[in-house]
Amino acid sequence: VISPKLAGKIRFLDSTEEEQRRGITMHSSAIALLFRLEDKSAAKAEKSESFAEEYLINLVDSPGHIDFSSDVSTATRLCDGALIVIDVLEGLCTQTHAVIYKALRERMKPCLVLNKLDRLAVEMKLTPIEAFHHLRRIIENVNALAFSLLTSELRQLAELEGRDPNIEISEDDPFLLEWNFSPEKGNVIFASAIDSWGFSITKFSNMWAKKLGLNRNVLQKYFFEDYSFNSKTIKIVKYNAADSSMQPMFAEMILKPIWDLYEAAVVNTDLTAAVNLAEQEVCLSYPNLSLS
Ligand SMILES: Nc1nc2c(ncn2[C@@H]2O[C@H](COP(=O)(O)OP(=O)(O)OP(=O)(O)O)[C@@H](O)[C@H]2O)c(=O)[nH]1
Ligand SMILES: [Mg+2]
């Protein structure tokens, strides 16, 4: 529906004149999207009958502004899952609290989208390590907020049902686990909508696992933690901040290639350098390592 050139720029779902003029979403609007799994082996490996290779996703884009929160209430009633989009420069805003609370009350299956990563590289000029810590802090803040909203919700529920509201909430509570965001679990997406890209660390775990001959689950487990990859021994080791030759895996193996690409393409506007970097793909984290 949207040409690749306009993707990320056109406000396709803000269709009324006033929304276009004010540059904000005022009413919810929906679109049906067909999604095909790229990796069909995942569908085959999954025994469940409900797992398919193709999905029709009915996406409802709802407003963020607090004045139009009744539209969010309707959308949370209608939908099974929620993509909670956070601007990584702004972090948690008042409207994020309201939206999370509504989604949580409707028992939606959530996924966190950390958007505008391009601005961390180009505008804020954070290094990949600084950006990694910044992103980690946002996820921690969202988790703390979801935890406090969820416990108060469960206590209110207990009170309504005539049970003791001072219940202890178990850490294994499935509802609590669902509202705990962690890139390792695949419920966090890193994105730059304006530049039409986004990923979960599963994508990079699969890519690096193939290149390095390592187990993808092991990579997935350590990618967002304080671990480094030693390219000499091809081993994952504990990250030591005092050792300047070390970088956390997420910073070095995921953010650095993206940062280098932004530096070449956007900061230096050197198209040849950008194309060269893109062709080297993820290998540019370790130029001395000969990888396929
Ligand atoms: N740099 C950058 N800007 C972005 C990105 N995504 C969106 N924007 C800009 O952020 C502004 C708001 O984008 P919208 O898509 O309207 O955001 P929204 O969350 O739908 O806003 P409301 O629905 O009005 O709450 C626009 O000026 C976009 O161009 C991104 O990934 N990077
Ligand atoms: Mg909008």
Coordinates of C-alpha atoms and ligand atoms in Angstrom, one line a residue:
V1 CA 0.0 0.0 0.0
I2 CA 2.9 2.4 0.8
S3 CA 5.8 2.8 -1.6
P4 CA 9.2 2.0 -0.1
K5 CA 10.2 5.6 -0.6
L6 CA 7.4 6.8 1.7
A7 CA 7.6 4.0 4.2
G8 CA 8.4 5.5 7.6
K9 CA 7.5 9.0 6.5
I10 CA 3.9 9.0 5.4
R11 CA 1.3 9.1 8.2
F12 CA -0.8 6.5 6.5
L13 CA -3.1 5.8 9.4
D14 CA -3.6 9.4 10.4
S15 CA -6.1 9.9 7.6
T16 CA -8.2 12.9 8.6
E17 CA -7.3 16.4 7.6
E18 CA -7.0 17.5 11.2
E19 CA -4.7 14.6 12.1
Q20 CA -2.5 15.5 9.2
R21 CA -2.5 19.2 10.1
R22 CA -1.7 18.6 13.8
G23 CA 0.7 15.8 13.1
I24 CA -0.9 13.6 15.8
T25 CA -3.2 10.6 15.9
M26 CA -6.7 11.6 17.1
H27 CA -8.8 8.6 16.2
S28 CA -7.9 4.9 16.0
S29 CA -7.7 3.4 12.6
A30 CA -7.1 -0.2 11.5
I31 CA -5.3 -2.0 8.8
A32 CA -5.0 -5.7 7.9
L33 CA -1.5 -6.9 7.2
L34 CA -0.5 -10.3 5.9
F35 CA 2.6 -11.7 7.6
R36 CA 4.6 -14.6 6.3
L37 CA 7.2 -16.3 8.4
E38 CA 10.7 -15.8 6.7
D39 CA 12.0 -18.9 8.4
K40 CA 9.5 -21.7 7.8
S41 CA 11.5 -24.2 9.8
A42 CA 10.2 -22.4 12.9
A43 CA 6.6 -23.3 11.9
K44 CA 7.6 -26.9 11.3
A45 CA 9.5 -27.3 14.5
E46 CA 6.6 -26.0 16.5
K47 CA 4.2 -28.8 17.2
S48 CA 1.3 -26.7 18.1
E49 CA -1.6 -26.7 15.6
S50 CA -2.2 -23.0 16.2
F51 CA 1.2 -22.2 14.7
A52 CA 1.1 -21.3 11.1
E53 CA 3.4 -19.9 8.3
E54 CA 1.0 -17.1 7.5
Y55 CA -0.9 -14.7 9.7
L56 CA -3.4 -12.0 9.1
I57 CA -2.7 -9.3 11.6
N58 CA -5.4 -6.7 12.2
L59 CA -3.5 -3.7 13.5
V60 CA -5.3 -0.9 15.3
D61 CA -3.2 2.3 15.5
S62 CA -4.5 4.2 18.6
P63 CA -3.7 7.7 19.7
G64 CA -1.0 8.4 22.3
H65 CA -2.3 11.7 23.5
I66 CA -4.1 11.5 26.8
D67 CA -7.1 13.6 25.4
F68 CA -8.0 10.7 23.1
S69 CA -7.6 7.9 25.6
S70 CA -11.1 6.5 25.1
D71 CA -9.9 5.3 21.7
V72 CA -7.1 3.4 23.5
S73 CA -9.7 1.8 25.8
T74 CA -11.7 0.6 22.8
A75 CA -8.6 -0.8 21.0
T76 CA -7.4 -2.7 24.2
R77 CA -10.9 -4.3 24.3
L78 CA -10.7 -5.4 20.7
C79 CA -7.2 -6.6 20.4
D80 CA -5.3 -9.7 21.7
G81 CA -1.9 -8.1 21.8
A82 CA -0.3 -4.7 22.2
L83 CA 2.8 -3.1 20.7
I84 CA 3.8 -0.5 23.2
V85 CA 5.9 2.1 21.4
I86 CA 8.4 4.1 23.3
D87 CA 10.5 7.0 22.0
V88 CA 14.0 6.2 23.3
L89 CA 14.8 9.9 23.7
E90 CA 11.7 10.6 25.8
G91 CA 11.7 7.4 27.7
L92 CA 8.6 6.7 29.8
C93 CA 5.9 9.4 29.5
T94 CA 2.6 10.0 31.3
Q95 CA 0.7 8.6 28.4
T96 CA 2.9 5.5 28.4
H97 CA 1.7 4.9 32.0
A98 CA -1.9 5.2 31.0
V99 CA -1.5 3.0 27.9
I100 CA 0.3 0.3 29.8
Y101 CA -2.3 0.3 32.6
K102 CA -5.1 -0.1 30.0
A103 CA -3.4 -2.9 28.2
L104 CA -2.6 -4.7 31.4
R105 CA -6.1 -4.5 32.7
E106 CA -7.4 -6.1 29.5
R107 CA -4.8 -8.9 29.9
M108 CA -3.3 -8.2 26.5
K109 CA -0.1 -9.9 25.3
P110 CA 2.4 -7.1 25.2
C111 CA 5.5 -6.4 23.1
L112 CA 7.7 -3.4 23.8
V113 CA 9.0 -1.4 20.8
L114 CA 11.9 0.9 21.5
N115 CA 11.7 3.4 18.6
K116 CA 14.0 6.2 17.2
L117 CA 17.3 4.4 17.8
D118 CA 18.6 6.5 14.9
R119 CA 18.5 9.5 17.1
L120 CA 20.7 8.0 19.7
A121 CA 23.4 7.5 17.1
V122 CA 23.0 10.7 15.0
E123 CA 21.6 13.3 17.4
M124 CA 22.7 12.3 20.8
K125 CA 25.9 10.8 19.5
L126 CA 25.9 8.1 22.2
T127 CA 28.5 5.4 21.7
P128 CA 27.2 1.9 21.2
I129 CA 28.0 1.1 24.9
E130 CA 26.2 4.3 26.1
A131 CA 23.2 3.5 24.0
F132 CA 23.2 -0.1 25.3
H133 CA 23.1 1.2 28.9
H134 CA 20.4 3.8 28.0
L135 CA 18.2 1.1 26.4
R136 CA 18.7 -1.2 29.3
R137 CA 17.6 1.6 31.7
I138 CA 14.4 2.2 29.7
I139 CA 13.5 -1.5 29.8
E140 CA 14.2 -1.6 33.6
N141 CA 11.9 1.5 34.1
V142 CA 9.1 -0.1 32.0
N143 CA 9.4 -3.4 34.0
A144 CA 9.3 -1.5 37.3
L145 CA 6.2 0.4 36.2
A146 CA 4.4 -2.7 34.9
F147 CA 5.2 -4.6 38.1
S148 CA 3.8 -1.9 40.3
L149 CA 0.6 -1.5 38.2
L150 CA 0.2 -5.2 38.0
T151 CA 0.5 -5.8 41.7
S152 CA -2.0 -3.0 42.5
E153 CA -4.3 -4.5 39.9
L154 CA -4.1 -8.0 41.4
R155 CA -4.7 -6.6 44.9
Q156 CA -7.7 -4.6 43.8
L157 CA -9.1 -7.8 42.1
A158 CA -8.5 -9.8 45.3
E159 CA -10.4 -7.1 47.3
L160 CA -13.3 -7.1 44.9
E161 CA -13.5 -10.9 45.2
G162 CA -13.5 -10.6 49.0
R163 CA -10.0 -12.0 49.4
D164 CA -7.1 -10.6 51.4
P165 CA -5.8 -7.7 49.3
N166 CA -2.3 -7.9 50.8
I167 CA -1.5 -11.1 48.9
E168 CA 2.0 -12.0 48.1
I169 CA 2.5 -12.0 44.3
S170 CA 4.7 -14.9 43.2
E171 CA 7.6 -14.1 40.9
D172 CA 6.4 -17.0 38.7
D173 CA 2.9 -15.5 38.2
P174 CA 2.3 -16.0 34.5
F175 CA 0.7 -12.6 34.2
L176 CA 3.7 -11.0 35.8
L177 CA 6.1 -13.0 33.5
E178 CA 4.2 -11.8 30.5
W179 CA 4.6 -8.2 31.5
N180 CA 8.3 -8.6 32.1
F181 CA 10.2 -7.4 29.1
S182 CA 13.5 -8.8 28.2
P183 CA 15.2 -8.9 24.7
E184 CA 16.2 -12.5 25.5
K185 CA 12.5 -13.5 25.5
G186 CA 11.9 -11.8 22.2
N187 CA 9.3 -9.4 23.5
V188 CA 11.4 -6.3 22.9
I189 CA 11.8 -4.8 19.4
F190 CA 14.5 -2.2 18.6
A191 CA 13.5 0.1 15.8
S192 CA 13.8 3.2 13.7
A193 CA 10.4 3.5 12.1
I194 CA 11.5 6.5 10.1
D195 CA 14.3 4.5 8.5
S196 CA 12.0 1.4 8.1
W197 CA 14.0 -1.0 10.2
G198 CA 13.4 -3.0 13.4
F199 CA 14.6 -6.2 15.0
S200 CA 14.4 -8.5 18.0
I201 CA 17.7 -10.0 19.1
T202 CA 16.5 -13.4 17.8
K203 CA 17.4 -12.2 14.3
F204 CA 21.0 -11.3 15.3
S205 CA 21.3 -14.5 17.4
N206 CA 20.4 -16.6 14.3
M207 CA 22.7 -14.6 12.1
W208 CA 25.7 -14.7 14.4
A209 CA 25.2 -18.3 15.3
K210 CA 25.5 -19.3 11.7
K211 CA 28.6 -17.2 11.2
L212 CA 30.4 -18.2 14.4
G213 CA 29.2 -21.8 14.6
L214 CA 27.8 -21.0 18.1
N215 CA 24.5 -22.2 19.6
R216 CA 21.8 -19.6 18.8
N217 CA 20.1 -20.1 22.2
V218 CA 23.3 -19.4 24.0
L219 CA 23.9 -16.2 22.0
Q220 CA 20.3 -15.1 22.7
K221 CA 20.7 -15.7 26.4
Y222 CA 23.9 -13.6 26.7
F223 CA 23.3 -10.9 24.0
F224 CA 21.7 -8.3 26.3
E225 CA 23.7 -9.1 29.4
D226 CA 27.1 -8.1 30.7
Y227 CA 29.0 -10.5 28.5
S228 CA 31.6 -9.9 25.8
F229 CA 32.6 -12.0 22.8
N230 CA 36.3 -12.8 22.5
S231 CA 37.0 -13.0 18.8
K232 CA 40.4 -14.7 19.3
T233 CA 39.1 -17.7 21.3
I234 CA 35.5 -17.5 19.8
K235 CA 34.1 -17.6 23.4
I236 CA 31.6 -15.6 25.3
V237 CA 33.2 -14.1 28.5
K238 CA 32.0 -12.0 31.4
Y239 CA 32.2 -8.3 30.5
N240 CA 34.7 -6.2 32.5
A241 CA 34.0 -2.5 32.2
A242 CA 37.6 -1.7 33.4
D243 CA 39.0 -3.6 30.4
S244 CA 38.9 -1.1 27.5
S245 CA 39.4 -3.8 24.9
M246 CA 36.0 -5.3 26.0
Q247 CA 32.5 -4.3 24.9
P248 CA 29.2 -5.8 25.9
M249 CA 27.9 -8.1 23.1
F250 CA 24.8 -6.1 22.3
A251 CA 27.0 -2.9 21.8
E252 CA 29.7 -4.6 19.7
M253 CA 27.8 -7.1 17.7
I254 CA 24.5 -5.4 17.1
L255 CA 24.7 -1.6 17.7
K256 CA 28.2 -1.0 16.3
P257 CA 27.5 -2.1 12.8
I258 CA 24.3 0.0 12.7
W259 CA 26.2 3.0 14.3
D260 CA 29.0 2.7 11.6
L261 CA 26.4 2.6 8.9
Y262 CA 24.7 5.8 10.3
E263 CA 28.0 7.5 10.6
A264 CA 28.9 6.8 6.9
A265 CA 25.4 7.3 5.4
V266 CA 23.9 10.1 7.5
V267 CA 26.7 12.0 9.3
N268 CA 29.4 11.8 6.5
T269 CA 26.9 11.3 3.6
D270 CA 29.4 9.0 2.0
L271 CA 27.3 6.6 0.0
T272 CA 30.2 4.5 -1.2
A273 CA 31.5 3.9 2.3
A274 CA 27.9 3.1 3.5
V275 CA 27.4 0.6 0.7
N276 CA 30.7 -1.0 1.5
L277 CA 29.8 -1.3 5.2
A278 CA 26.4 -2.7 4.4
E279 CA 28.0 -5.4 2.2
Q280 CA 30.3 -6.4 5.0
E281 CA 27.2 -7.0 7.1
V282 CA 27.8 -7.9 10.7
C283 CA 31.4 -8.9 10.1
L284 CA 32.6 -5.4 10.6
S285 CA 32.5 -5.8 14.3
Y286 CA 35.5 -8.0 13.9
P287 CA 37.5 -7.1 10.8
N288 CA 40.3 -9.5 11.8
L289 CA 38.0 -12.5 11.9
S290 CA 37.5 -14.3 8.6
L291 CA 33.9 -15.1 8.4
S292 CA 31.7 -16.2 5.5
Ligands
LIG1 N1 14.1 10.2 14.1 C1 13.0 9.5 14.1 N2 11.8 10.1 14.1 C2 10.7 9.3 14.2 C3 10.8 7.9 14.2 N3 9.5 7.4 14.2 C4 8.7 8.5 14.2 N4 9.4 9.6 14.2 C5 8.9 11.0 14.2 O1 8.1 11.2 15.4 C6 7.0 12.0 15.2 C7 5.8 11.3 15.7 O2 5.5 10.2 14.9 P1 4.1 9.4 14.9 O3 4.2 8.2 14.0 O4 3.0 10.4 14.5 O5 4.0 9.0 16.4 P2 2.8 8.4 17.2 O6 3.3 7.6 18.3 O7 1.9 7.7 16.2 O8 2.1 9.7 17.7 P3 0.5 9.9 18.2 O9 -0.2 8.8 17.6 O10 0.1 11.3 17.8 O11 0.6 9.8 19.7 C8 7.0 12.3 13.6 O12 7.5 13.5 13.4 C9 7.8 11.2 13.1 O13 8.5 11.6 11.9 C10 12.1 7.3 14.2 O14 12.2 6.1 14.2 N5 13.1 8.1 14.1
MG2 MG 0.0 7.9 15.8

